[in-house]
Every structure is written in C-alpha cells, then in structure tokens.
Amino acid sequence: MKVDEIMDVALRRGFIFPASEIYGGVSGFWEYGNLGTLMKRKWEDAWRHHFLSLDQNYYEISTSNIMPEAVFKGSGHLEHFNDPLTACTKCNQRFRADDLITDACGKNAEDMTTEEMELAINEENIKCPRCGGDLGPVQLFNMMFCLDIGAAGGTKGYLRPETAQGAFISFKRMFEVLRNRLPIGIGIVGRVYRNEISPRQGFFRLREFNQAELQIFFDPDTFDEHTSFDDVSGTPLRVRPLDRDEEVEMTAGDFRDTYGIGRFYVYHMVKIQEFYLDVLKVPRDKFRFRELSERERAFYNKVHWDIEVDMETLGGYKEVAGIHYRTSHDLSGHQEMSKQKMQVNIDGKKFVPHVLELSFGVDRNFWALLDLAFAKEEERTVFRFPPRMAPITVAVFPLLNKQPLIEKATEIYSQLASIMQTDYDRGGSIGRRYRRQDEIGTPFCVTVDFDTLEDGTVTLRDRDSMEQKRVGENALLGEILSRVAQ
Ligand code: GAP
C-alpha cells in the first residue's frame, strides 16, 4: 500500500518517526527527523511569505504554549471543546463515536447530536472494534490537556489547543503596537495540544501538532469590502458548497454573489487557493473548499469552509486547513472574563473587532506533500516535491571519489550551501547516488567530472525528467535558482 511505502521511506530517511519510539511510543505523537524538519520549515516559511505579505499590517508573534484556566473559560474551550466518546462495556476501550459510525456505514456523523449517534450505533448494530462488546452511552469528552502550574500547585493551566488564543489575548497590546489601525493580522506558528480520543490514520490525527494561523482583526461593517477584490473577482474558485454534491468552479465574484459571503472572506479564499495551487503545486483537481454545515462548524464560527486535499493514502478528500469567520466571539469572551476592554475606537467609532481566521495544520499539509509527491517507478522511488519544498535543493557529487575531483566538488558544494540546502555525496556509483537523492525528493544533482577541470562545466541533472545538461560553473547558481522559482 502507498501509505506503507511512504512510511518506509519516511522512517528510513529521516522525515518522521514515532515519538518516544524506544519505549514503544504513544499514539498521536510523532517527531520530525533531519529531512522532515527541513521540509516542515520550508512549508512554514512559504506560509509566512505568502500570507504575511497580504497586507502591510500582518505580522507574526510568538506566544505561550501554556495558558491559565481563565483564558479557556473566556474562549469557551472548557465548555465546548468536546468530542463524542463511547466506551466498550466489556473491554473499556474508548472510541470517538462519530468515527465508529463513519467507519461502519460511511455516514458523516460529525454533525450528529450525541442522541443521534447513540441511535445510529444501535440501528447499525455497531460493536466494539476491539472485542465485539456492546458500546456504552455517547458522552462529550473535553480535549484539553490540564496542568498544575508552579511548585505549590493550585494554579490550573492548560496546553493551548490552538495557536489562535495567543493572538486574541495579545490583541490589546498589538493593536497599540501597530498604531491603532484595522485591519491587523496576527500570525502564530507553533505547537498545539489536544487529547484526541482516538488518534489514528498514522500521521493525520495527532495529540501534539503544529499550526500556522493568522487572525485578521477587522471592522465588521467592512466584511463585504476589500480594496483588492476587483483584482481577484474573476479567479475561478474550486468549491463544494452544502447545496452541491460535487466540486464546482465559479469565479470569486459569482461565489460572493451566490452565497452572500463578504468580499473580505472571499478575497482570502482566493489567496489560500493560490497558496495551494501555485506555491505548493497541488493539482487543481485534488483541491477544494468544502462548506461545513451549522452543526459541523466549530463552536466559534459563523462562516466555515474547510480546505481539503484529495490524498490517496487517506482515501479521498481530507481537511488540511480552514477559513473561519469567528466574529467577535473570542475578543468578547476575553473582555468579559478579563474585564479588560477589547473595544477599539477608530475615528470616534467604538466596536469590538471581528476576526477572520486562516488556520492551517502544518503536519497534515506536510503529509499531503508526501502523499501527492510520492511515486514508485520501475527503477526508482521518487518524491516529486515542488523544488522549493524539497528538504534538499541540490546534491553535489564528484564523479569519482578521487582528487582533484573531490576538491572541485567541495568548492562547488560550499558555494551552493551558503545559498540553499545542499547535500554532498561521494559514495557509490553516480546512478546509486541519483537514486538516493530521488528517494528524498532532491530536485537537482550536480556532477563534477574531468571536463569540469578542463572547461568549467558541470552536469546538472533534473529529478523529474532525469535530463542531464552541461552548465557553466558560473551559471550554475542562477540556473538552479530560476528552476526553483518556477
Ligand atoms: N484555530 C482554529 C482551529 O484550531 P481546527 O479546525 O480545529 O481549527 C485547524 O484546526 C487545523 O489544524 C485543521 O484544519 C487541521 O489541519 C489541523 N488539525 C486539527 N486537529 C488536528 C489533529 N488532531 N492532528 C493534526 N492536525 C490537526
């Protein structure tokens, strides 16, 4: 199976591995190896570059992973951040009830109430997948990880379940720092923690994972405005609205008119689609926005479309990100809880800003890159990553493990390594060295041979076409950079 083949390379070559592996691991915790860390960082940097440059007032900050209980009372997580749990009455194994129903009969159970889930479990005669026992009642389980802060204890804290709360509780200060204007965007990239009932599908549902989120604070009266909307209104969006049972394409302008969603929201949908199609090079027919029903939406969202990528290893379209209209839910909640004013005063108009959230799961996007790029060919295994996402951009080889080829290859390696992620390999035949790089998705290989010493040219080999071309040493860097930028 493709998933096993990817896992084999991922483990063997240092992309990802289970956390605490030598102690048997704990479900839902994974770690990044050397290549995985490089690629994750490239994804995050591409995200920063794309989204933080959408407006001069969009910035990244870095906030605490542990926050006091009051934050999550204010945000509503302690009350509402729950998943439906059912336990086997025989072996006591716990399961996410909606997952069991989906697995048993293919229904999307995310929008069912706990009573409807119990009914479905009875009607479909769903039993414990582990021992066949009867399942107990469906109850709500809060997914927050609780902590006792300080030596004396007594101060309750929680690991953050989303980066977003850091932006909300910093809003007051950041609004002043950014000179009392709107919109402002506060981005946070970092780790989050959820005590998932049944982490599964390998790398997909984790208990500790990474998010890249941008909270955009704006005046709610301007939800249907964006100064650059006209530039994007003709862009076709790939969407799967609730009233359609398959993807449709419609221009951003028509989409706004048909579904009555503000231009501010739709503009950012276009920019998200651009990120997936143009930067991450996701094939168009494997990308879509999916509208969520009222019951499926997170408790804080008024308008909620997920971004989904069709992944063979996960059996179809899966959520990798979301675009959420959170209204003033969070700022109002924190205002009430902290007694600090979140209201702004812009030209005499006083209001609590609303928030548009662009929320991305870094790890799911990372997995999507592996899934979409992996290919098993007759002679080789290859990841066809977009060059700017590949962990290693270029590998340099001396044709033979001999001087003066080694000296020349080392010199070229050093030049390239100061600009981009570069590997150096002098072991085995050139063919084997190409295969090793193909397997980790390195888009370019440079071979230094005896002609290099004579005429200053090297062989530049392309991973996808396997084409080899002689390039002058002086033109090499420019050639690689221009291919990476394509
Ligand atoms: N701040 C909004 C928020 O957290 P979410 O839909 O719960 O929204 C955002 O999460 C993204 O985080 C998802 O689209 C998904 O990519 C990722 N994500 C959520 N739960 C996850 C989990 N258990 N493991 C890995 N990624 C997860």
XYZ file of C-alpha atoms and ligand atoms in Angstrom:
513
model
C 0.000 0.000 0.000
C 1.145 3.505 -0.784
C 0.902 4.578 2.849
C 3.306 1.792 3.910
C 5.713 2.638 1.111
C 5.758 6.302 2.138
C 6.184 5.388 5.802
C 9.069 3.108 4.918
C 10.974 5.949 3.204
C 9.880 8.491 5.823
C 11.277 6.393 8.670
C 14.399 5.159 6.896
C 15.439 8.551 5.503
C 14.635 10.795 8.459
C 11.358 12.513 7.578
C 9.242 11.436 10.567
C 9.209 8.801 13.279
C 7.045 7.893 16.284
C 7.860 9.865 19.439
C 9.409 8.002 22.406
C 9.964 5.139 19.988
C 12.406 3.173 22.137
C 9.724 2.988 24.849
C 7.104 1.766 22.426
C 5.729 5.216 21.509
C 2.424 6.828 22.445
C -0.357 7.050 19.951
C -0.801 10.516 18.431
C 2.790 11.723 18.997
C 5.279 11.925 16.136
C 8.632 13.577 15.602
C 10.404 15.109 12.644
C 13.809 13.804 11.612
C 16.508 15.808 9.847
C 14.808 15.889 6.429
C 11.350 16.290 7.914
C 12.486 19.272 9.959
C 13.974 20.914 6.867
C 10.803 20.385 4.870
C 8.464 21.458 7.656
C 10.492 24.659 7.995
C 10.231 25.285 4.243
C 6.473 24.827 4.375
C 6.201 27.226 7.320
C 8.437 29.782 5.622
C 6.392 29.569 2.422
C 3.250 30.076 4.533
C 4.795 33.145 6.222
C 5.972 34.559 2.931
C 2.587 34.109 1.250
C 0.134 35.123 3.969
C 2.026 37.720 5.978
C 2.707 39.672 2.795
C -1.009 40.042 2.012
C -1.124 43.265 3.994
C 1.469 45.623 5.485
C -0.256 45.164 8.821
C 0.033 41.363 9.023
C 2.780 40.214 11.411
C 3.886 37.091 13.228
C 4.201 36.891 17.006
C 5.198 34.045 19.283
C 3.133 33.238 22.392
C 3.000 30.775 25.311
C 2.028 27.147 24.926
C 0.726 27.036 28.500
C -2.028 29.420 29.499
C -4.083 29.855 32.668
C -7.551 28.400 33.018
C -9.210 31.816 32.650
C -8.079 32.041 29.001
C -10.016 28.922 28.092
C -13.017 29.938 30.148
C -13.010 33.201 28.207
C -12.602 31.459 24.845
C -15.277 28.860 25.581
C -12.955 25.874 25.133
C -13.540 24.484 28.611
C -17.235 24.352 27.932
C -17.384 23.487 24.243
C -14.155 21.914 23.019
C -15.520 18.381 23.202
C -15.609 15.247 21.101
C -18.195 12.467 21.399
C -16.873 9.455 23.289
C -18.223 5.976 23.700
C -16.610 3.172 25.703
C -16.875 -0.580 25.283
C -18.875 -2.047 28.169
C -16.708 -5.189 28.052
C -13.070 -4.147 27.498
C -13.490 -0.442 28.391
C -11.659 0.711 25.231
C -12.718 4.263 24.328
C -13.640 5.439 20.843
C -14.775 8.565 19.043
C -18.413 7.758 18.394
C -18.614 9.707 15.115
C -15.605 7.830 13.721
C -17.139 4.455 14.558
C -20.333 5.407 12.740
C -18.459 6.689 9.688
C -16.335 3.542 9.596
C -19.355 1.277 9.932
C -21.732 2.847 7.442
C -19.891 5.617 5.609
C -22.163 8.371 7.032
C -20.613 11.694 8.008
C -21.507 11.696 11.691
C -19.705 14.904 12.660
C -22.925 16.873 12.635
C -24.946 14.414 14.730
C -26.008 15.080 18.310
C -24.935 12.566 20.976
C -28.507 11.182 20.985
C -28.435 10.726 17.197
C -25.090 8.952 17.490
C -26.465 6.541 20.099
C -29.395 5.843 17.808
C -27.098 5.226 14.836
C -24.908 2.881 16.906
C -27.994 0.855 17.863
C -29.586 0.898 14.419
C -26.390 -0.091 12.644
C -25.601 -2.614 15.399
C -22.089 -1.188 15.815
C -19.928 -3.106 18.288
C -16.521 -2.543 19.860
C -13.969 -2.923 17.008
C -11.543 -4.421 19.507
C -13.526 -7.170 21.278
C -17.014 -7.110 19.745
C -18.597 -5.962 23.042
C -21.554 -3.583 23.355
C -20.861 0.142 23.306
C -21.948 2.392 26.165
C -23.672 5.795 26.010
C -22.168 8.610 23.940
C -20.764 11.365 26.154
C -18.843 14.540 25.499
C -15.140 14.459 26.309
C -13.122 17.681 26.732
C -9.923 17.544 24.712
C -7.807 19.989 26.715
C -4.603 18.853 28.443
C -4.685 20.192 32.015
C -1.577 21.162 34.044
C -0.759 22.202 37.576
C 1.449 25.332 37.407
C 4.149 26.111 39.999
C 5.796 24.210 42.867
C 2.966 24.823 45.297
C 0.429 23.837 42.664
C -3.088 25.153 42.774
C -2.824 27.283 39.630
C -4.562 25.413 36.901
C -3.293 25.810 33.371
C -3.830 24.168 30.011
C -1.727 23.419 26.983
C -3.133 25.512 24.162
C -5.388 23.555 21.775
C -4.968 26.192 19.014
C -2.433 28.973 18.496
C -5.287 31.436 17.968
C -5.859 32.247 21.641
C -2.345 33.766 21.863
C -3.377 36.295 19.227
C -6.666 37.159 20.933
C -5.198 37.758 24.353
C -2.366 39.820 22.812
C -4.748 41.850 20.679
C -4.971 44.844 23.013
C -1.199 45.285 23.064
C -0.654 44.521 19.381
C -3.373 46.955 18.333
C -1.410 49.720 20.087
C 1.928 48.468 18.745
C 0.501 48.556 15.226
C -0.728 52.104 15.755
C -4.446 51.658 16.369
C -5.445 50.705 12.825
C -7.522 47.955 11.294
C -7.278 45.500 9.745
C -4.360 43.950 11.538
C -3.226 40.373 11.139
C -1.552 38.404 13.917
C 0.082 35.190 12.780
C 1.351 32.438 15.074
C 3.195 29.299 14.021
C 3.705 26.725 16.722
C 2.756 23.643 18.649
C -0.714 22.849 19.944
C -2.090 20.002 22.033
C -5.353 18.093 22.001
C -6.164 14.981 23.972
C -7.734 13.257 20.969
C -9.861 10.242 21.917
C -8.599 8.058 19.120
C -5.620 9.394 17.221
C -5.491 7.418 14.022
C -4.632 7.255 10.359
C -0.944 7.407 11.232
C 0.190 10.946 10.924
C -3.241 12.535 10.400
C -4.905 12.962 13.784
C -2.267 13.835 16.366
C -2.293 14.810 20.023
C 0.611 17.224 19.686
C 0.811 19.003 16.368
C 1.722 22.266 14.665
C -0.481 25.027 13.408
C 0.135 28.103 11.299
C -2.703 30.509 11.970
C -3.443 34.076 11.003
C -6.080 36.011 12.943
C -7.223 39.046 10.978
C -8.994 41.679 13.080
C -11.310 43.977 11.141
C -14.287 46.302 11.409
C -17.410 44.120 10.958
C -19.024 46.828 8.835
C -16.313 46.190 6.221
C -16.881 42.422 5.898
C -18.102 42.941 2.344
C -15.134 45.118 1.347
C -11.591 44.501 0.230
C -9.534 47.053 -1.656
C -8.068 44.353 -3.954
C -11.238 42.342 -4.531
C -11.642 43.556 -8.119
C -8.203 42.121 -8.931
C -9.313 38.629 -7.916
C -13.047 38.636 -8.649
C -12.528 36.781 -11.936
C -10.487 33.975 -10.346
C -12.301 30.631 -10.504
C -12.614 29.034 -7.056
C -12.989 25.278 -6.626
C -15.733 24.836 -4.066
C -18.025 22.150 -2.697
C -20.959 24.052 -1.150
C -23.582 22.317 1.011
C -26.144 22.619 -1.777
C -23.988 20.673 -4.294
C -22.784 17.107 -4.096
C -19.612 17.656 -6.064
C -16.977 20.310 -6.654
C -17.926 23.243 -8.819
C -15.866 26.093 -10.169
C -17.174 29.628 -10.016
C -15.444 32.961 -10.082
C -14.806 34.669 -6.754
C -17.256 37.388 -7.815
C -20.055 34.903 -8.617
C -19.284 32.967 -5.458
C -19.707 36.094 -3.366
C -22.994 36.950 -5.104
C -24.379 33.406 -4.924
C -23.545 32.611 -1.320
C -23.655 36.120 0.143
C -20.246 35.773 1.794
C -18.375 39.053 2.313
C -15.651 40.139 -0.102
C -13.153 40.238 2.761
C -13.666 36.500 3.316
C -13.724 35.571 -0.375
C -10.550 37.563 -1.111
C -8.701 35.457 1.440
C -10.159 32.265 -0.051
C -8.583 33.229 -3.369
C -5.243 33.783 -1.653
C -5.482 30.410 0.086
C -6.231 28.692 -3.222
C -3.262 30.478 -4.786
C -1.055 29.141 -1.987
C -2.139 25.567 -2.654
C -2.135 25.650 -6.442
C 0.778 27.982 -7.210
C 3.122 27.600 -4.250
C 2.532 24.033 -3.062
C 1.667 22.907 -6.614
C -1.291 20.824 -5.521
C -3.033 19.628 -8.721
C -6.225 21.624 -9.206
C -8.431 18.532 -9.271
C -7.137 17.472 -5.838
C -8.018 20.729 -4.099
C -11.306 22.146 -2.880
C -13.027 24.352 -0.319
C -15.821 22.480 1.466
C -18.626 24.283 3.242
C -19.436 22.955 6.705
C -22.985 22.645 7.985
C -24.042 24.590 11.053
C -23.663 21.507 13.240
C -20.255 20.572 11.844
C -18.794 24.042 12.428
C -16.558 24.762 15.384
C -18.476 26.455 18.206
C -16.893 29.848 17.473
C -17.550 30.020 13.723
C -20.254 31.824 11.793
C -18.937 31.002 8.311
C -16.674 27.978 7.947
C -15.151 26.423 4.840
C -12.502 23.766 5.133
C -9.631 23.442 2.715
C -9.357 19.833 1.615
C -6.795 17.910 -0.397
C -7.539 14.600 -2.058
C -4.980 12.138 -0.665
C -4.743 8.554 -1.871
C -3.209 7.406 1.423
C -6.208 8.731 3.375
C -8.886 7.520 0.991
C -10.044 10.832 -0.503
C -10.504 14.465 0.398
C -9.255 15.383 3.883
C -9.172 18.652 5.804
C -5.786 20.383 5.896
C -6.883 23.924 6.803
C -9.898 26.112 7.404
C -11.099 29.657 6.848
C -13.245 30.758 9.753
C -15.332 33.839 10.419
C -15.056 33.901 14.244
C -16.942 37.191 14.597
C -16.188 38.909 17.960
C -16.658 35.607 19.805
C -13.144 35.453 21.263
C -12.490 39.120 21.983
C -15.896 39.487 23.621
C -15.323 36.351 25.698
C -11.930 37.603 26.877
C -13.323 41.058 27.533
C -15.934 39.568 29.821
C -13.532 37.199 31.532
C -10.542 39.528 31.982
C -12.551 42.752 32.469
C -10.124 44.372 30.014
C -11.662 46.445 27.225
C -11.214 44.877 23.794
C -13.234 47.599 22.179
C -11.387 49.894 19.783
C -12.070 53.487 18.926
C -11.385 54.342 15.311
C -12.270 57.882 14.278
C -14.841 58.040 17.061
C -16.444 54.693 16.143
C -16.323 52.244 19.049
C -16.653 48.495 18.463
C -15.162 45.103 19.268
C -13.325 43.968 16.109
C -14.352 40.812 14.312
C -11.896 38.115 13.303
C -11.286 36.191 10.124
C -9.068 33.228 10.853
C -6.910 31.372 8.335
C -5.976 28.171 10.132
C -3.574 25.538 8.791
C -2.439 22.237 10.258
C 1.250 22.096 9.384
C 1.571 18.337 9.861
C -1.413 17.491 7.679
C -0.033 19.744 4.971
C 3.325 18.053 5.364
C 1.667 14.663 4.901
C -0.207 15.980 1.853
C 3.144 16.895 0.285
C 4.408 13.343 0.854
C 1.191 11.805 -0.453
C 0.980 13.880 -3.619
C 4.676 13.707 -4.487
C 5.342 10.016 -3.958
C 5.874 7.768 -6.964
C 7.157 4.241 -7.270
C 8.698 3.785 -10.706
C 10.288 0.776 -12.308
C 13.828 1.826 -11.474
C 13.365 4.194 -8.605
C 11.290 5.563 -5.770
C 10.873 9.306 -6.023
C 9.240 12.217 -4.252
C 8.375 14.824 -6.876
C 8.186 17.675 -4.373
C 7.889 21.199 -5.738
C 11.582 22.243 -5.754
C 11.082 24.988 -3.170
C 9.536 22.474 -0.723
C 12.118 19.709 -1.131
C 14.216 19.240 2.012
C 17.442 19.244 -0.012
C 17.544 21.507 -3.064
C 20.689 20.244 -4.706
C 23.247 17.470 -4.232
C 26.824 17.726 -5.447
C 28.893 14.682 -6.443
C 32.459 14.217 -7.618
C 32.256 11.648 -10.444
C 34.922 9.554 -8.703
C 35.998 9.546 -5.101
C 39.390 10.974 -6.104
C 41.359 14.204 -6.148
C 41.260 16.686 -7.819
C 37.542 15.953 -8.415
C 36.856 15.963 -4.670
C 38.454 19.355 -4.218
C 36.481 20.914 -7.071
C 33.195 19.315 -5.943
C 33.764 20.516 -2.367
C 34.364 24.034 -3.665
C 31.071 23.989 -5.626
C 29.275 22.412 -2.659
C 30.433 25.247 -0.362
C 29.286 27.923 -2.812
C 25.823 26.398 -3.175
C 25.487 25.505 0.527
C 25.821 29.150 1.519
C 22.675 29.918 -0.503
C 20.492 26.794 -0.396
C 20.142 23.418 1.315
C 22.858 21.342 -0.315
C 23.986 17.762 0.106
C 27.342 16.242 -0.800
C 27.795 12.565 -1.615
C 30.855 10.781 -2.890
C 29.906 7.156 -2.106
C 28.903 4.569 -4.743
C 28.144 4.829 -8.440
C 26.591 8.004 -9.836
C 23.425 6.010 -10.608
C 23.083 4.953 -6.974
C 23.712 8.470 -5.787
C 20.926 9.738 -8.089
C 18.559 7.086 -6.685
C 19.353 8.092 -3.103
C 18.521 11.711 -3.900
C 15.392 10.783 -5.882
C 14.120 8.882 -2.870
C 14.213 12.024 -0.715
C 12.971 14.288 -3.500
C 16.106 16.332 -4.251
C 15.216 18.154 -7.469
C 18.745 18.787 -8.760
C 22.065 16.922 -8.771
C 25.389 18.352 -9.915
C 28.228 16.098 -11.015
C 31.805 17.286 -11.226
C 33.888 15.301 -13.742
C 37.143 15.621 -15.613
C 35.591 18.006 -18.177
C 34.794 20.354 -15.288
C 38.514 20.697 -14.653
C 39.104 21.428 -18.347
C 36.207 23.688 -19.357
C 34.494 24.716 -16.094
C 31.172 22.986 -16.880
C 29.272 20.535 -14.659
C 26.396 18.128 -15.300
C 23.091 19.362 -13.910
C 20.565 16.541 -13.615
C 16.837 17.123 -13.220
C 14.960 14.762 -10.868
C 11.666 14.639 -12.783
C 12.802 14.425 -16.407
C 16.142 12.777 -15.441
C 17.581 15.005 -18.162
C 21.235 15.983 -17.877
C 22.609 19.239 -19.166
C 26.108 20.790 -19.159
C 26.087 24.105 -17.362
C 28.964 26.524 -16.825
C 30.091 26.696 -13.213
C 29.393 30.435 -13.153
C 25.852 29.997 -14.436
C 25.029 27.092 -12.111
C 23.601 29.006 -9.152
C 21.409 31.218 -11.363
C 20.133 28.199 -13.293
C 19.149 26.345 -10.112
C 17.528 29.410 -8.544
C 15.457 30.068 -11.641
C 14.265 26.452 -11.752
C 13.369 26.546 -8.041
C 11.321 29.699 -8.593
C 9.229 28.153 -11.421
N -7.947 27.860 15.412
C -8.894 27.100 14.698
C -8.638 25.682 14.757
O -7.822 25.210 15.516
P -9.319 23.397 13.709
O -10.167 23.071 12.517
O -9.636 22.727 14.984
O -9.379 24.970 13.858
C -7.168 23.790 12.304
O -7.803 23.121 13.358
C -6.311 22.812 11.516
O -5.437 22.106 12.396
C -7.117 21.733 10.813
O -7.579 22.179 9.557
C -6.099 20.625 10.677
O -5.283 20.847 9.544
C -5.255 20.795 11.925
N -5.650 19.815 12.964
C -6.730 19.861 13.758
N -6.747 18.815 14.599
C -5.651 18.085 14.325
C -5.089 16.886 14.861
N -5.652 16.242 15.854
N -3.927 16.429 14.326
C -3.314 17.092 13.322
N -3.793 18.228 12.786
C -4.941 18.717 13.277
